[in-house]
Amino acid sequence: MSAREKIDEGSESFDVRAAGGVIYRGELAEPEIVIVHRPRYDDWTFPKGKAEAGETDEQTAHREVLEETGFDCELGEELPSVTYRDHKDRSKIVRYWVMSVQSGAFEANDEVDVLQWVRPVEAGERLTYDHDVDVLSAFLSLGHDE
């Protein structure tokens, strides 16, 4: 996709399409979740990344989570998407899924130097961006329906 192309999402268009996941272990009512530190931005966030040409959003989420965490995850329920302006002032949409680890192990890499399993309260305190806290809240609301 060229820089001039836009992604059409309903009535809005976006410069960047990305996808990722909220990885959890344990029961949804009392989970531990993954947060990652990205040295390039010095932030704490959920694993995610930009779509490659021809990928579905689900494929992007799976690939990006695998690349950043080393975890081969199963995608579960979709969480609400978030939209924002990125560090290059491009409009961006990110779709998230609930994910559970099927296999794999984390190794620090260029994109993610630290991965931590934390309780939701700690995640909420450490996530850098408000839109990630919104995704966390949506994830936590799932545990109350079970």
XYZ file of N, CA and C in Angstrom:
438
model
N 0.845 -1.175 0.000
C 0.000 0.000 0.000
C 0.888 1.235 0.000
N 0.624 2.143 -0.867
C 1.420 3.367 -0.920
C 0.991 4.304 0.201
N 1.835 5.272 0.473
C 1.542 6.231 1.534
C 0.285 7.035 1.228
N -0.072 7.126 -0.038
C -1.241 7.917 -0.418
C -2.551 7.144 -0.258
N -2.473 5.833 -0.203
C -3.694 5.047 -0.071
C -4.226 5.156 1.350
N -5.506 5.089 1.461
C -6.163 5.129 2.761
C -6.945 3.839 2.949
N -7.098 3.442 4.194
C -7.900 2.272 4.518
C -9.305 2.771 4.821
N -10.296 2.165 4.201
C -11.679 2.555 4.415
C -12.263 1.655 5.495
N -12.675 2.230 6.594
C -13.278 1.498 7.705
C -14.615 2.161 7.984
N -15.651 1.650 7.348
C -16.953 2.283 7.479
C -16.938 3.622 6.762
N -17.330 4.670 7.471
C -17.371 5.992 6.853
C -16.057 6.752 7.012
N -15.096 6.176 7.747
C -13.812 6.834 7.948
C -12.728 6.128 7.158
N -11.687 6.865 6.818
C -10.530 6.228 6.204
C -9.308 6.505 7.066
N -8.369 5.559 7.036
C -7.185 5.621 7.885
C -5.935 5.421 7.047
N -4.869 6.085 7.450
C -3.592 5.938 6.761
C -2.920 4.610 7.099
N -3.113 4.137 8.330
C -2.421 2.944 8.816
C -3.430 1.981 9.424
N -3.308 0.703 9.052
C -4.121 -0.363 9.637
C -3.183 -1.274 10.412
N -3.556 -1.590 11.652
C -2.733 -2.450 12.495
C -3.641 -3.374 13.294
N -3.027 -4.390 13.900
C -3.794 -5.334 14.715
C -2.873 -5.956 15.751
N -3.479 -6.417 16.831
C -2.712 -7.030 17.903
C -3.615 -7.755 18.867
N -3.081 -7.991 20.069
C -3.859 -8.772 21.006
C -3.605 -8.453 22.456
N -4.608 -8.803 23.261
C -4.473 -8.828 24.709
C -4.308 -10.300 25.059
N -3.082 -10.671 25.391
C -2.752 -12.062 25.699
C -2.985 -12.276 27.187
N -3.724 -13.346 27.519
C -3.989 -13.602 28.933
C -3.718 -15.059 29.271
N -3.537 -15.301 30.576
C -3.491 -16.662 31.109
C -4.273 -16.656 32.413
N -4.763 -17.821 32.770
C -5.616 -17.922 33.948
C -7.069 -17.734 33.561
N -7.892 -17.520 34.559
C -9.319 -17.318 34.333
C -9.580 -15.873 33.921
N -10.571 -15.671 33.058
C -10.899 -14.313 32.628
C -11.288 -13.416 33.800
N -11.847 -13.996 34.856
C -12.246 -13.192 36.005
C -11.035 -12.692 36.799
N -9.900 -13.419 36.740
C -8.681 -13.019 37.454
C -7.455 -13.331 36.606
N -7.324 -12.672 35.473
C -6.245 -13.030 34.546
C -4.915 -12.357 34.868
N -3.877 -12.889 34.257
C -2.623 -12.167 34.085
C -2.556 -11.853 32.601
N -2.073 -10.667 32.276
C -2.006 -10.271 30.874
C -0.595 -9.812 30.525
N -0.304 -9.844 29.236
C 1.005 -9.432 28.734
C 0.999 -7.942 28.403
N 2.028 -7.248 28.903
C 2.348 -5.919 28.406
C 3.793 -5.969 27.917
N 4.087 -5.162 26.912
C 5.429 -5.173 26.336
C 6.022 -3.768 26.350
N 7.341 -3.722 26.498
C 8.073 -2.456 26.424
C 8.772 -2.374 25.081
N 8.532 -1.261 24.383
C 9.165 -1.026 23.084
C 10.238 0.052 23.259
N 11.504 -0.325 23.117
C 12.571 0.654 23.353
C 12.548 1.828 22.377
N 12.081 1.588 21.155
C 12.046 2.669 20.155
C 11.197 3.842 20.630
N 10.110 3.537 21.333
C 9.193 4.574 21.809
C 9.261 4.756 23.324
N 9.994 3.891 24.004
C 10.055 3.855 25.465
C 8.649 3.871 26.059
N 7.821 2.935 25.581
C 6.446 2.851 26.063
C 6.099 1.425 26.483
N 5.007 1.322 27.234
C 4.413 0.034 27.605
C 3.076 -0.053 26.897
N 2.830 -1.170 26.226
C 1.639 -1.300 25.396
C 1.303 -2.778 25.226
N 0.303 -3.057 24.409
C -0.011 -4.426 24.008
C 0.719 -4.726 22.703
N 1.080 -5.990 22.469
C 1.740 -6.317 21.201
C 0.796 -6.088 20.020
N 1.343 -5.436 18.998
C 0.548 -5.105 17.810
C 1.498 -4.638 16.725
N 0.966 -4.510 15.513
C 1.788 -3.982 14.441
C 0.990 -3.771 13.174
N 1.652 -3.192 12.211
C 1.016 -2.811 10.949
C 0.779 -4.010 10.035
N -0.303 -3.914 9.288
C -0.665 -4.954 8.324
C 0.285 -4.931 7.135
N 0.551 -6.116 6.614
C 1.297 -6.253 5.368
C 0.296 -6.430 4.231
N 0.725 -6.138 3.023
C -0.151 -6.237 1.854
C -0.775 -7.624 1.769
N -2.088 -7.666 1.574
C -2.796 -8.922 1.384
C -3.198 -9.640 2.657
N -2.788 -9.142 3.815
C -3.143 -9.796 5.075
C -4.529 -9.366 5.546
N -5.233 -10.296 6.168
C -6.434 -9.924 6.904
C -5.983 -9.347 8.243
N -6.883 -8.677 8.930
C -6.533 -8.138 10.243
C -6.220 -9.260 11.229
N -6.928 -10.377 11.124
C -6.659 -11.518 11.995
C -5.255 -12.066 11.750
N -4.859 -12.165 10.485
C -3.507 -12.636 10.157
C -2.454 -11.660 10.677
N -2.732 -10.371 10.549
C -1.806 -9.364 11.067
C -1.642 -9.517 12.571
N -2.752 -9.644 13.290
C -2.690 -9.784 14.745
C -1.858 -11.001 15.133
N -2.115 -12.136 14.496
C -1.381 -13.363 14.810
C 0.107 -13.193 14.525
N 0.451 -12.679 13.343
C 1.856 -12.524 12.951
C 2.586 -11.541 13.854
N 1.990 -10.396 14.104
C 2.655 -9.377 14.911
C 2.879 -9.846 16.346
N 1.889 -10.512 16.922
C 2.057 -11.029 18.279
C 3.170 -12.075 18.309
N 3.205 -12.953 17.321
C 4.267 -13.957 17.244
C 5.635 -13.289 17.107
N 5.750 -12.306 16.221
C 7.032 -11.625 16.012
C 7.503 -10.883 17.260
N 6.596 -10.222 17.949
C 6.993 -9.390 19.084
C 7.171 -10.164 20.375
N 6.407 -11.255 20.547
C 6.438 -11.973 21.828
C 7.036 -13.371 21.744
N 7.068 -13.958 20.553
C 7.474 -15.355 20.424
C 6.344 -16.322 20.717
N 5.158 -15.817 21.041
C 4.016 -16.658 21.387
C 3.138 -16.905 20.165
N 2.875 -18.179 19.899
C 1.892 -18.567 18.887
C 0.558 -18.602 19.617
N -0.307 -17.665 19.316
C -1.549 -17.499 20.074
C -2.776 -17.843 19.253
N -3.778 -18.309 19.967
C -5.098 -18.513 19.380
C -5.904 -17.239 19.586
N -6.537 -16.772 18.509
C -7.373 -15.581 18.612
C -8.743 -15.964 19.138
N -9.216 -15.179 20.094
C -10.551 -15.358 20.640
C -11.447 -14.212 20.205
N -12.209 -13.715 21.143
C -13.173 -12.652 20.865
C -12.473 -11.359 20.451
N -13.076 -10.661 19.493
C -12.535 -9.363 19.102
C -12.934 -8.306 20.126
N -11.998 -7.435 20.426
C -12.218 -6.310 21.324
C -12.485 -5.056 20.484
N -12.957 -3.984 21.099
C -13.184 -2.758 20.328
C -11.890 -2.235 19.695
N -12.018 -1.691 18.511
C -10.884 -1.067 17.825
C -10.595 0.291 18.449
N -9.364 0.748 18.273
C -9.013 2.098 18.698
C -8.474 2.864 17.499
N -8.687 4.159 17.516
C -8.177 5.026 16.456
C -7.435 6.181 17.109
N -6.364 6.603 16.467
C -5.576 7.717 16.982
C -4.614 8.208 15.908
N -3.914 9.293 16.201
C -2.860 9.822 15.337
C -1.545 9.257 15.864
N -0.753 8.662 14.983
C 0.514 8.075 15.427
C 1.613 9.140 15.514
N 2.832 8.699 15.834
C 3.947 9.633 16.029
C 4.330 10.383 14.755
N 3.848 9.909 13.599
C 4.074 10.612 12.327
C 2.831 11.397 11.901
N 1.880 11.540 12.832
C 0.630 12.263 12.612
C -0.248 11.631 11.536
N -0.152 10.302 11.405
C -1.025 9.571 10.480
C -2.230 9.046 11.258
N -3.375 8.991 10.592
C -4.547 8.392 11.226
C -4.362 6.874 11.228
N -4.640 6.258 12.374
C -4.361 4.830 12.541
C -5.539 4.153 13.217
N -5.865 2.953 12.735
C -6.849 2.107 13.397
C -6.151 0.817 13.796
N -6.419 0.384 15.036
C -5.853 -0.868 15.537
C -6.994 -1.745 16.023
N -7.059 -2.961 15.473
C -8.036 -3.953 15.933
C -7.326 -4.911 16.880
N -8.020 -5.298 17.949
C -7.454 -6.191 18.961
C -8.333 -7.418 19.154
N -7.686 -8.521 19.494
C -8.370 -9.746 19.865
C -7.856 -10.228 21.207
N -8.736 -10.911 21.931
C -8.311 -11.660 23.106
C -7.492 -12.831 22.585
N -6.358 -13.118 23.225
C -5.488 -14.199 22.755
C -5.019 -15.058 23.921
N -4.863 -16.347 23.627
C -4.275 -17.268 24.600
C -3.088 -17.962 23.940
N -2.036 -18.176 24.727
C -0.797 -18.759 24.217
C -0.983 -20.251 23.981
N -0.602 -20.693 22.784
C -0.618 -22.117 22.458
C 0.781 -22.713 22.598
N 1.795 -21.932 22.239
C 3.184 -22.387 22.355
C 4.102 -21.181 22.206
N 5.386 -21.419 22.454
C 6.380 -20.377 22.245
C 6.945 -19.828 23.531
N 7.976 -19.006 23.372
C 8.642 -18.371 24.505
C 9.192 -17.025 24.055
N 9.191 -16.076 24.967
C 9.676 -14.738 24.652
C 11.194 -14.687 24.621
N 11.705 -13.982 23.627
C 13.112 -13.591 23.575
C 13.142 -12.122 23.197
N 13.905 -11.341 23.950
C 14.016 -9.919 23.645
C 14.450 -9.738 22.195
N 13.920 -8.701 21.554
C 14.210 -8.446 20.146
C 14.253 -6.943 19.906
N 14.470 -6.544 18.664
C 14.598 -5.119 18.338
C 13.336 -4.322 18.656
N 12.177 -4.948 18.486
C 10.922 -4.228 18.703
C 10.484 -4.226 20.163
N 10.710 -5.346 20.856
C 10.263 -5.503 22.242
C 11.431 -6.020 23.073
N 11.846 -5.220 24.065
C 12.974 -5.659 24.888
C 12.549 -6.287 26.211
N 11.297 -6.025 26.640
C 10.798 -6.592 27.891
C 9.344 -7.002 27.699
N 9.007 -8.191 28.177
C 7.623 -8.672 28.210
C 7.335 -9.045 29.652
N 6.198 -8.603 30.161
C 5.823 -8.940 31.534
C 4.381 -9.417 31.598
N 4.173 -10.455 32.426
C 2.835 -10.904 32.781
C 2.450 -10.142 34.038
N 1.359 -9.396 33.987
C 0.944 -8.577 35.123
C -0.558 -8.722 35.361
N -0.956 -8.389 36.573
C -2.382 -8.326 36.904
C -2.975 -7.065 36.265
N -4.270 -7.066 36.015
C -4.899 -5.922 35.347
C -4.663 -4.573 36.019
N -4.686 -4.522 37.345
C -4.477 -3.241 38.027
C -3.103 -2.678 37.684
N -2.079 -3.536 37.710
C -0.734 -3.079 37.365
C -0.655 -2.672 35.896
N -1.307 -3.441 35.034
C -1.310 -3.084 33.610
C -1.910 -1.699 33.415
N -3.031 -1.443 34.067
C -3.683 -0.148 33.941
C -2.806 1.003 34.396
N -1.965 0.749 35.394
C -1.055 1.782 35.893
C 0.149 1.976 34.978
N 0.544 0.924 34.262
C 1.786 0.981 33.492
C 1.598 1.250 32.011
N 0.426 0.952 31.469
C 0.206 1.219 30.046
C 0.393 2.710 29.773
N 1.123 3.020 28.732
C 1.479 4.405 28.422
C 0.307 5.198 27.853
N -0.534 4.546 27.062
C -1.558 5.268 26.297
C -2.961 5.008 26.838
N -3.759 6.071 26.890
C -5.139 5.950 27.360
C -5.936 4.971 26.508
N -5.683 4.947 25.181
C -6.458 4.028 24.344
C -6.148 2.569 24.690
N -4.943 2.270 25.184
C -4.653 0.908 25.640
C -5.415 0.587 26.921
N -5.562 1.577 27.795
C -6.350 1.374 29.016
C -7.806 1.093 28.647
N -8.312 1.743 27.601
C -9.673 1.472 27.126
C -9.806 0.031 26.632
N -8.795 -0.452 25.911
C -8.799 -1.846 25.434
C -8.761 -2.791 26.634
N -7.935 -2.486 27.620
C -7.865 -3.292 28.839
C -9.233 -3.349 29.520
N -9.907 -2.221 29.628
C -11.240 -2.185 30.250
C -12.230 -3.062 29.497
N -12.180 -3.011 28.171
C -13.069 -3.855 27.364
C -12.762 -5.330 27.604
N -11.481 -5.674 27.676
C -11.088 -7.056 27.959
C -11.616 -7.490 29.325
N -11.437 -6.658 30.336
C -11.862 -7.015 31.693
C -13.369 -7.183 31.798
N -14.130 -6.462 30.986
C -15.591 -6.596 31.033
C -16.036 -7.985 30.580
N -15.199 -8.683 29.815
C -15.543 -10.037 29.369
C -15.623 -11.008 30.537
N -14.783 -10.818 31.539
C -14.747 -11.726 32.682
C -16.001 -11.697 33.519
N -16.753 -10.604 33.432
C -17.971 -10.479 34.232
C -19.159 -11.167 33.582
N -19.006 -11.564 32.319
C -20.103 -12.222 31.605
C -20.033 -13.731 31.730
N -18.935 -14.250 32.229
C -18.730 -15.697 32.270
C -19.453 -16.316 33.451
